[in-house]
CSV table of C-alpha atoms and ligand atoms in Angstrom, one decimal:
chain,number,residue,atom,x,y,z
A,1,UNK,CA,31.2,-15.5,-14.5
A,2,UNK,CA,28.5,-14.5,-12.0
A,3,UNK,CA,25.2,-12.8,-13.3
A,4,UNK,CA,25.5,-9.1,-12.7
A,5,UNK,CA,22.5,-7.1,-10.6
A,6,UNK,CA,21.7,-4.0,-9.6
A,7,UNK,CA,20.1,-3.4,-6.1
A,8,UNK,CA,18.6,0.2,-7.1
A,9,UNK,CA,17.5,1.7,-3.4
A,10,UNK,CA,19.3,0.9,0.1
A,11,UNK,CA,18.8,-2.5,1.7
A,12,UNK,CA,19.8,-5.2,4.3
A,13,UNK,CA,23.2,-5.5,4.3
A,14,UNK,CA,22.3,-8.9,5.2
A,15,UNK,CA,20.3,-9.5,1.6
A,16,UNK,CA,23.3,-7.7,0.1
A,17,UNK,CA,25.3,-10.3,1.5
A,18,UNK,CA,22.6,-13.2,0.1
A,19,UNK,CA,22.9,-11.6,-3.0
A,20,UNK,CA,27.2,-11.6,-3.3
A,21,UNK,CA,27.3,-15.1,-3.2
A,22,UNK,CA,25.6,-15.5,-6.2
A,23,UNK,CA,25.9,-12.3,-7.9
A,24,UNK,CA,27.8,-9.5,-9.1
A,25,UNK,CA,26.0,-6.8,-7.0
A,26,UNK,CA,26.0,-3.1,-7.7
A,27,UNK,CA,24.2,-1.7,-5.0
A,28,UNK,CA,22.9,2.1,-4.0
A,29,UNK,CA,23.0,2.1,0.4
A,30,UNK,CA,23.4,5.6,-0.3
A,31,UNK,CA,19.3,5.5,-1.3
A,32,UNK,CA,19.8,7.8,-3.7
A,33,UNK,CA,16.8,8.6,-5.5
A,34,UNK,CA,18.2,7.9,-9.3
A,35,UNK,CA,16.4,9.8,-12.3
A,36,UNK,CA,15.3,7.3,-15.2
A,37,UNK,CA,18.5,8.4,-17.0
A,38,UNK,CA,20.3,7.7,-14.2
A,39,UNK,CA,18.4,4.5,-13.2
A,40,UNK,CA,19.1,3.5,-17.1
A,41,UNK,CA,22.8,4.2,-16.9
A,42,UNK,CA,23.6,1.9,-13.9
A,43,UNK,CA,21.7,-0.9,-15.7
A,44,UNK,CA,23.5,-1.2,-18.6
A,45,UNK,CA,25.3,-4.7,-18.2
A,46,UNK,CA,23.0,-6.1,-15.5
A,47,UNK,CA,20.4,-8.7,-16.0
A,48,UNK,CA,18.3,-7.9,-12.7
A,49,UNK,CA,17.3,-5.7,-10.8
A,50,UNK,CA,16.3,-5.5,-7.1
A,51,UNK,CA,13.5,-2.2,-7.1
A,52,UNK,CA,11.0,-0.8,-4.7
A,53,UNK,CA,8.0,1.0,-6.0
A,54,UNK,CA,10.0,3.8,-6.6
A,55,UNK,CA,11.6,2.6,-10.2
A,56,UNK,CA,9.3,2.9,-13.0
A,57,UNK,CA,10.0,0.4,-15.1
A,58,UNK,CA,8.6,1.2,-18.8
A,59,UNK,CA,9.2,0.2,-22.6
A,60,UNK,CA,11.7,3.5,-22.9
A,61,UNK,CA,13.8,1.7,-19.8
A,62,UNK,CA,13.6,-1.8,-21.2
A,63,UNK,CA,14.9,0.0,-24.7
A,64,UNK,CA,17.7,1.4,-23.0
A,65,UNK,CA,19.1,-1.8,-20.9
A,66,UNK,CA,18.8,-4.3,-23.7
A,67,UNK,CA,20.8,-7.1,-20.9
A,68,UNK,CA,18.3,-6.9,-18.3
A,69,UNK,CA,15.7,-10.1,-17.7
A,70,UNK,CA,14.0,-9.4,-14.1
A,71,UNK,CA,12.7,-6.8,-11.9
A,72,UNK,CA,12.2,-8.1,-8.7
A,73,UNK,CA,10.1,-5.8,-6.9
A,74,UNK,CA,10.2,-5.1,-2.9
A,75,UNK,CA,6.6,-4.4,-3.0
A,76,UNK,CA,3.2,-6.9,-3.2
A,77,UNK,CA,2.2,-3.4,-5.5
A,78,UNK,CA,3.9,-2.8,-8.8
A,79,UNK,CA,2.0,0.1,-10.1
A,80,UNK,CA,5.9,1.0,-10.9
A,81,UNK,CA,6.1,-1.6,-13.5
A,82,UNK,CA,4.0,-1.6,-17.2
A,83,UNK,CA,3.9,-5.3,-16.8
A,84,UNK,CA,2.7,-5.1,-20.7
A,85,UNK,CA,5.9,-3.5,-22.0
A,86,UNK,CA,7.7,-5.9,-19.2
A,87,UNK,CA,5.9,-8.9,-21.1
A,88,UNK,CA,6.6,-7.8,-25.1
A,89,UNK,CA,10.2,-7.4,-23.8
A,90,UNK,CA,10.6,-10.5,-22.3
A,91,UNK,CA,11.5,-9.3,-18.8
A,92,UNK,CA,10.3,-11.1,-15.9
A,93,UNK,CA,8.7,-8.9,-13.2
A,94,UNK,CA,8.3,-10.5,-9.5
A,95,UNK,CA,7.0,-8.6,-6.4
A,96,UNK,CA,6.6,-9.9,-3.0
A,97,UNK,CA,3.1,-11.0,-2.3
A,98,UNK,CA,1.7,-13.0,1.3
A,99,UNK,CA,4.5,-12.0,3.5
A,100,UNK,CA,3.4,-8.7,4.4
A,101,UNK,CA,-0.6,-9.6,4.8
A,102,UNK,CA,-0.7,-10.1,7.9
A,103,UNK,CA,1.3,-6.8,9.2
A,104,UNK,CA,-0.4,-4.9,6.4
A,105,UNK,CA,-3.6,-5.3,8.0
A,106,UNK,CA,-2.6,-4.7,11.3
A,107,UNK,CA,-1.7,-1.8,10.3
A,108,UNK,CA,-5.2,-0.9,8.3
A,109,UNK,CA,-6.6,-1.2,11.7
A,110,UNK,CA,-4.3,0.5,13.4
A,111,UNK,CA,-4.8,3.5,11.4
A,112,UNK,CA,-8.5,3.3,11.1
A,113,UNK,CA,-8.6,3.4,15.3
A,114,UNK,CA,-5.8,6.1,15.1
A,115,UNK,CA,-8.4,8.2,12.6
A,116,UNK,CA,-11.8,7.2,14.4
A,117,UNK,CA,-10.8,8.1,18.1
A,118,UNK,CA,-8.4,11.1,17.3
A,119,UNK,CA,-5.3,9.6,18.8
A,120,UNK,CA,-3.0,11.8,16.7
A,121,UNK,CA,-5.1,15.2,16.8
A,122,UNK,CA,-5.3,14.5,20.5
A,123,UNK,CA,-1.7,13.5,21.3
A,124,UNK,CA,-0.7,17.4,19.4
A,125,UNK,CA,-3.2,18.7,21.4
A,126,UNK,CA,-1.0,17.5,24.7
A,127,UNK,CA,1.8,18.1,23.2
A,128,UNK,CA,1.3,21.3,23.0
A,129,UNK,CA,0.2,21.8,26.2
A,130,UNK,CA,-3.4,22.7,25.7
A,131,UNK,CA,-4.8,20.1,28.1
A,132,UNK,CA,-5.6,21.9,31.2
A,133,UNK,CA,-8.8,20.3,32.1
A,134,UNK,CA,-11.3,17.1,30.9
A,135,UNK,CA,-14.0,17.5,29.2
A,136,UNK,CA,-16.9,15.6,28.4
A,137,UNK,CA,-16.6,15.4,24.6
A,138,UNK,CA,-12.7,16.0,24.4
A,139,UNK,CA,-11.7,14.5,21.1
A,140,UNK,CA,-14.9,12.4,21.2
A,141,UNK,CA,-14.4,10.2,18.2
A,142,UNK,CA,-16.7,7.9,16.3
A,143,UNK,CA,-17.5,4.1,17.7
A,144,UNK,CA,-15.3,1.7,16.4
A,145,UNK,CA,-16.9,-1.8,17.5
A,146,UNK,CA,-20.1,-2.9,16.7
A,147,UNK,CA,-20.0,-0.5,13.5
A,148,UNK,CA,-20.3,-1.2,9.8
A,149,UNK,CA,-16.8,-1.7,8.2
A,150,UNK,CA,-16.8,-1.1,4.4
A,151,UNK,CA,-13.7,-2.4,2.4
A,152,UNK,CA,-12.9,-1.4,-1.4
A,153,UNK,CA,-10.4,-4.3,-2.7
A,154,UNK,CA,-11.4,-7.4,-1.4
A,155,UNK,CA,-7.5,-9.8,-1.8
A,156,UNK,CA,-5.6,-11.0,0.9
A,157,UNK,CA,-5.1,-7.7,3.0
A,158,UNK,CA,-8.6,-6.7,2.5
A,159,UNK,CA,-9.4,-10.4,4.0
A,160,UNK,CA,-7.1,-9.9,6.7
A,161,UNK,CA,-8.8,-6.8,7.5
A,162,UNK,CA,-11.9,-8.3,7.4
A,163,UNK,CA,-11.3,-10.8,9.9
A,164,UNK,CA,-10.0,-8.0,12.2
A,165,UNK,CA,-13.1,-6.3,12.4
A,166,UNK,CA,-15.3,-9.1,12.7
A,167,UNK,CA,-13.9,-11.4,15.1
A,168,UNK,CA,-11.6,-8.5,16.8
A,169,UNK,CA,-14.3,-5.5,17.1
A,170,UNK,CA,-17.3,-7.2,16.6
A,171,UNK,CA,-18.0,-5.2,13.5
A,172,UNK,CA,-20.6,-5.7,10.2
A,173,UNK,CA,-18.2,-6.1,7.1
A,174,UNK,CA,-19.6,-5.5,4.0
A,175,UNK,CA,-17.0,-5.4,0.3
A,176,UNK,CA,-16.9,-4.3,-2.3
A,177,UNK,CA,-13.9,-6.2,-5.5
A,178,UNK,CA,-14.6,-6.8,-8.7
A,179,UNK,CA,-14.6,-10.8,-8.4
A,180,UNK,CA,-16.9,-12.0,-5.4
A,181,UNK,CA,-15.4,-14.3,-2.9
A,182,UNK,CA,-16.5,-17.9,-3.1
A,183,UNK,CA,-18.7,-18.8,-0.3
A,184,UNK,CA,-16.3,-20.3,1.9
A,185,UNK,CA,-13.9,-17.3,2.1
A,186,UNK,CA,-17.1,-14.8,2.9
A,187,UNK,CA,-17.7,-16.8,5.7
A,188,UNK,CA,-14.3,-17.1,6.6
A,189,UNK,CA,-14.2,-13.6,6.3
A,190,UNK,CA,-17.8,-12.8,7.6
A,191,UNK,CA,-18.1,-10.8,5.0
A,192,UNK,CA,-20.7,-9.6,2.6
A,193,UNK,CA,-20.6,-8.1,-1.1
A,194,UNK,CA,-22.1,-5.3,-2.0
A,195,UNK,CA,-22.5,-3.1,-4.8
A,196,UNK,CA,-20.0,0.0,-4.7
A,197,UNK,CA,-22.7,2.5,-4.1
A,198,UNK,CA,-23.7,0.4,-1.2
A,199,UNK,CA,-20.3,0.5,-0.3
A,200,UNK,CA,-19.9,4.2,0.4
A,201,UNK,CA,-23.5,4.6,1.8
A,202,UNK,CA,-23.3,2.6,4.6
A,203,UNK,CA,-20.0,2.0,5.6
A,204,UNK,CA,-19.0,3.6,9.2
A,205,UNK,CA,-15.7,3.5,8.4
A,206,UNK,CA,-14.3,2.6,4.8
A,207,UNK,CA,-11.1,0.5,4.1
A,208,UNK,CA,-9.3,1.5,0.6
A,209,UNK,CA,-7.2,-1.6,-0.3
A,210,UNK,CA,-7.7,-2.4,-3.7
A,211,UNK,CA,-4.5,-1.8,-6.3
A,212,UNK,CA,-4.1,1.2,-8.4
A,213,UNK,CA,-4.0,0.9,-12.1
A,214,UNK,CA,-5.5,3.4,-14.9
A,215,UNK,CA,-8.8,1.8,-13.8
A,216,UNK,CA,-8.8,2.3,-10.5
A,217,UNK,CA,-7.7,6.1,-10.7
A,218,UNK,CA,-9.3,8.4,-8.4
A,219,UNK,CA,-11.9,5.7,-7.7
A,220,UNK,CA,-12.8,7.8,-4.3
A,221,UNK,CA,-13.6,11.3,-6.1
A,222,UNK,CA,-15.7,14.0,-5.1
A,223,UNK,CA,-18.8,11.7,-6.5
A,224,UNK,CA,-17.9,9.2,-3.9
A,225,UNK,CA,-17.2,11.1,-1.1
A,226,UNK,CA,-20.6,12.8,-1.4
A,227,UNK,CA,-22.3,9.4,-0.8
A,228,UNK,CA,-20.9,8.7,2.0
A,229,UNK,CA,-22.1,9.2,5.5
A,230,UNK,CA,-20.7,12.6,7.1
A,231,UNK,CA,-19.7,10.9,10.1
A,232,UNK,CA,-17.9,8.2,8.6
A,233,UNK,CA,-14.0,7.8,8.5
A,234,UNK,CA,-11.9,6.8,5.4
A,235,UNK,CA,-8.5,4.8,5.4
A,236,UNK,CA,-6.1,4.7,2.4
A,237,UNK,CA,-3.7,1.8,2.7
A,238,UNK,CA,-3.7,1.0,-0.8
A,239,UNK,CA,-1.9,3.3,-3.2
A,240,UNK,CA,-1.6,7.0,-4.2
A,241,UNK,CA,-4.2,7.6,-7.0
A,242,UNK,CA,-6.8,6.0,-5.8
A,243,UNK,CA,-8.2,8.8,-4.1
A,244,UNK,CA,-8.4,12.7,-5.3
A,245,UNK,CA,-6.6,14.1,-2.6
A,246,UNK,CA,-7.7,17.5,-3.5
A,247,UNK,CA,-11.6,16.2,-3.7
A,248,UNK,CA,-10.7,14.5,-0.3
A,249,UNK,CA,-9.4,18.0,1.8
A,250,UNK,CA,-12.2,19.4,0.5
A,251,UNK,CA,-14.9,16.8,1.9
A,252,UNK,CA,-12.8,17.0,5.5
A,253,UNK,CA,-12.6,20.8,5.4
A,254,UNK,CA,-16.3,21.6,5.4
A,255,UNK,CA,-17.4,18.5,7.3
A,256,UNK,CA,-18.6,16.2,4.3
A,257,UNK,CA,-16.3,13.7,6.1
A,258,UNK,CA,-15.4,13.4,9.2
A,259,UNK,CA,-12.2,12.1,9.3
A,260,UNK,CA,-9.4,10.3,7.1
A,261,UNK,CA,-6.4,8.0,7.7
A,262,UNK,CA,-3.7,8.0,4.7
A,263,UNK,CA,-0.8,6.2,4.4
A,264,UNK,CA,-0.3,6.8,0.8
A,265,UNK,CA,-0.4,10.2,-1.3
A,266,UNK,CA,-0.8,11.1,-5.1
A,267,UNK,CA,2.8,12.5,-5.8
A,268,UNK,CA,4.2,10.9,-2.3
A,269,UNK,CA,6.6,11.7,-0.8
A,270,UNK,CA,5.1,15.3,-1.8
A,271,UNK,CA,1.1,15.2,0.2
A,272,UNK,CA,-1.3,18.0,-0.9
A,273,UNK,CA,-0.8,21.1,1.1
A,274,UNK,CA,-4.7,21.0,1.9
A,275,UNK,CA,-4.2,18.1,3.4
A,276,UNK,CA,-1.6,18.9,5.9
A,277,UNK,CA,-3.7,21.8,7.0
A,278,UNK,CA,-6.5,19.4,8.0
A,279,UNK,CA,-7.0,18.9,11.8
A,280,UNK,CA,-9.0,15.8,10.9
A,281,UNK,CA,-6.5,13.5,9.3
A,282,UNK,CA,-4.1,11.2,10.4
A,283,UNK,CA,-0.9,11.3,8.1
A,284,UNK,CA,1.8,8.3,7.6
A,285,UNK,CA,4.7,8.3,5.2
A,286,UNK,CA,3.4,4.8,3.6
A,287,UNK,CA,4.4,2.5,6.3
A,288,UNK,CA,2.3,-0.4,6.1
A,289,UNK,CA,4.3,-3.0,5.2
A,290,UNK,CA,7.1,-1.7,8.2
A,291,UNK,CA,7.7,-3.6,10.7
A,292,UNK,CA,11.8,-5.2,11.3
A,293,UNK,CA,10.2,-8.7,10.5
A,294,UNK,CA,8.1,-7.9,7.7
A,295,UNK,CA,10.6,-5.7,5.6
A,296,UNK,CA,13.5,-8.3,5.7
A,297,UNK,CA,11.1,-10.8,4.8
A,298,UNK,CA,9.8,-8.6,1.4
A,299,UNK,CA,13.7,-7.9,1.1
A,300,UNK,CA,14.6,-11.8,1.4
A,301,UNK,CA,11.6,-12.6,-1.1
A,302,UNK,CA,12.9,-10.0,-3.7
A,303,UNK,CA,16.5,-11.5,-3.8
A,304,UNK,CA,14.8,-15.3,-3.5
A,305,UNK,CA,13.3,-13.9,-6.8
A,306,UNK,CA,16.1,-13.1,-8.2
A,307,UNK,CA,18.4,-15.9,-7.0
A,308,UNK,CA,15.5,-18.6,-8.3
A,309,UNK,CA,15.3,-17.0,-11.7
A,310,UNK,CA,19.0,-16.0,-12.9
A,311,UNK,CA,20.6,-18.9,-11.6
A,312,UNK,CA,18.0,-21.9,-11.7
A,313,UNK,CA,14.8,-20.5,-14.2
A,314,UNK,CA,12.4,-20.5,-11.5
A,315,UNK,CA,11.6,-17.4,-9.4
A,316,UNK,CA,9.1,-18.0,-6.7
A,317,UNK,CA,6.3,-14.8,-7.4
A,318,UNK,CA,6.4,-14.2,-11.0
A,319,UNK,CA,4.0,-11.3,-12.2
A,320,UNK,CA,4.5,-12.5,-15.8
A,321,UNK,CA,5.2,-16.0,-16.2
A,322,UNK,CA,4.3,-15.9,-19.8
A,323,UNK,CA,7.9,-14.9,-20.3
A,324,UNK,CA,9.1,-18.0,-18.5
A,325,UNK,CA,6.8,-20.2,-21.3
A,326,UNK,CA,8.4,-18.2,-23.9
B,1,LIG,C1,3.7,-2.7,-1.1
B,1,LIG,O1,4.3,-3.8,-0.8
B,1,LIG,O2,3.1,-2.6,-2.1
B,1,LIG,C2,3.9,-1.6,-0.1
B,1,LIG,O3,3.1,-0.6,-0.4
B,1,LIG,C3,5.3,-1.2,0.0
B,1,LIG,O4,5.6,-0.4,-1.2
């Protein structure tokens, strides 16, 4: 008899497909947003699941769906998962790691230019039909080139993001991780540690791509935000959490800040109603990873995952291999 999984939010149908040949696939391509009762109910009898970083996958799930043995997450973040409880119950947790670097970080910059030259304040502005003459400082914006990049998380994306600035823009890069980059990668990256106060002084425009945990909570806070420059812009690729949206509106509302780029929200899909009444933010519904290519290519990983483990012992990007030794 064929394992049994549970794909838990809508997918390719073409991964749904993958997945048939080897499976017994309950699936959800109605996307609907499943409570953990729910999510609990429709895994009793499966031994994976295919999630996004919507499922939260604690000990009180793992109690309740005593079959299960992987969660293979559609995600390089897993912030949805208590890896420890994941561990003590044996369950192997995957995500999707390296295939979405590169697109990730196009997007970083895409987001930081979109926040620095007022592309989306400008484009309402049109829109709306406001524009009835030029002006010489009509959405004048902050340089982009040439300026100090600062980025908090220094992995794969934030590498990728590095490069972009250097060889792309011709910008300083300074970081700031908890590890240091060996030599070779800093020059690869032309990029320079600092210390986190460092970080926020001098960065032009600040790169958040570091991944959230209990430690990292609300590491951009009102504290922060009042060390950095007032001009400068700050981009949040990374998770929800990390910054204190509330602190955040605050420092754009009376000019602390001058401008922010947020792809991810404490609470998201919900965003902080002072935030949506900023003029000086640019606002994306966590889009990072989205491109055609790129998603398939999470999707593909995620059921590669799930394929290598159930049926042959060896999944490709285990977050936990401890359970494989045990
Ligand atoms: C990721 O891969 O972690 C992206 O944020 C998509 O959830």
């Amino acid at each position: 008899m064929k394992p049994a999984v549970l794909v838990a939010r809508a997918v390719f149908p073409e991964v749904l497909d993958k997945l048939a040949q080897h499976f017994e696939v309950s699936s959800n391509q109605d996307d609907v947003l499943w409570t953990p009762t729910e999510l609990a109910q429709q895994l009793q009898g499966q031994q994976g699941v295919f999630t996004t970083g919507s499922q939260r996958i604690d000990a009180a799930l793992l109690a309740a769906c005593p079959d299960l043995k992987i969660c293979a997450n559609m995600a390089v973040g897993y912030n949805n998962f208590d890896l420890d409880a994941m561990t003590e119950a044996g369950v192997l947790a995957t995500n999707t790691p390296d295939v979405l670097t590169e697109t990730t970080a196009d997007f970083g910059f895409a987001l930081l230019l979109a926040t620095a030259r007022r592309i989306s304040e400008s484009e309402h502005f049109l829109r709306a039909g406001l524009w009835n003459h030029w002006r010489y400082d009509l959405f004048a914006g902050a340089e982009v080139h040439g300026r100090t990049l600062g980025i908090l998380g220094m992995g794969r994306i934030g590498q990728g993001i590095a490069k972009r600035g250097a060889f792309g823009f011709g910008m300083k890069v300074i970081y700031h991780n908890r590890s240091r980059l060996d030599d070779a990668t800093e020059a690869t990256c032309q990029a320079r540690w600092v210390s986190k106060e460092e970080l926020l002084r001098n960065s032009d425009h600040l790169m958040l791509v570091l991944p959230y945990s209990a430690a990292s909570h609300h590491s951009i806070g009102q504290l922060e935000l009042a060390q950095m420059k007032h001009t400068a812009t700050l981009v949040n690729i990374a998770r929800g959490g990390i910054v204190d949206d509330a602190a955040l509106a605050a420092a754009l509302r009376t000019g602390q800040l001058a401008a922010a780029g947020l792809d991810v929200f404490e609470g998201e899909p919900v965003v902080h109603p002072d935030l949506l009444a900023c003029h000086n933010v640019v606002l994306t519904p966590h889009i990072a990873s989205a491109t055609q290519p790129t998603r398939l290519a999470m999707a593909q990983l995620a059921a590669d995952n799930l394929i290598g483990f159930l049926l042959h012992g060896k999944p490709l990007t285990p977050l936990n291999p401890q359970v494989l030794a045990a």
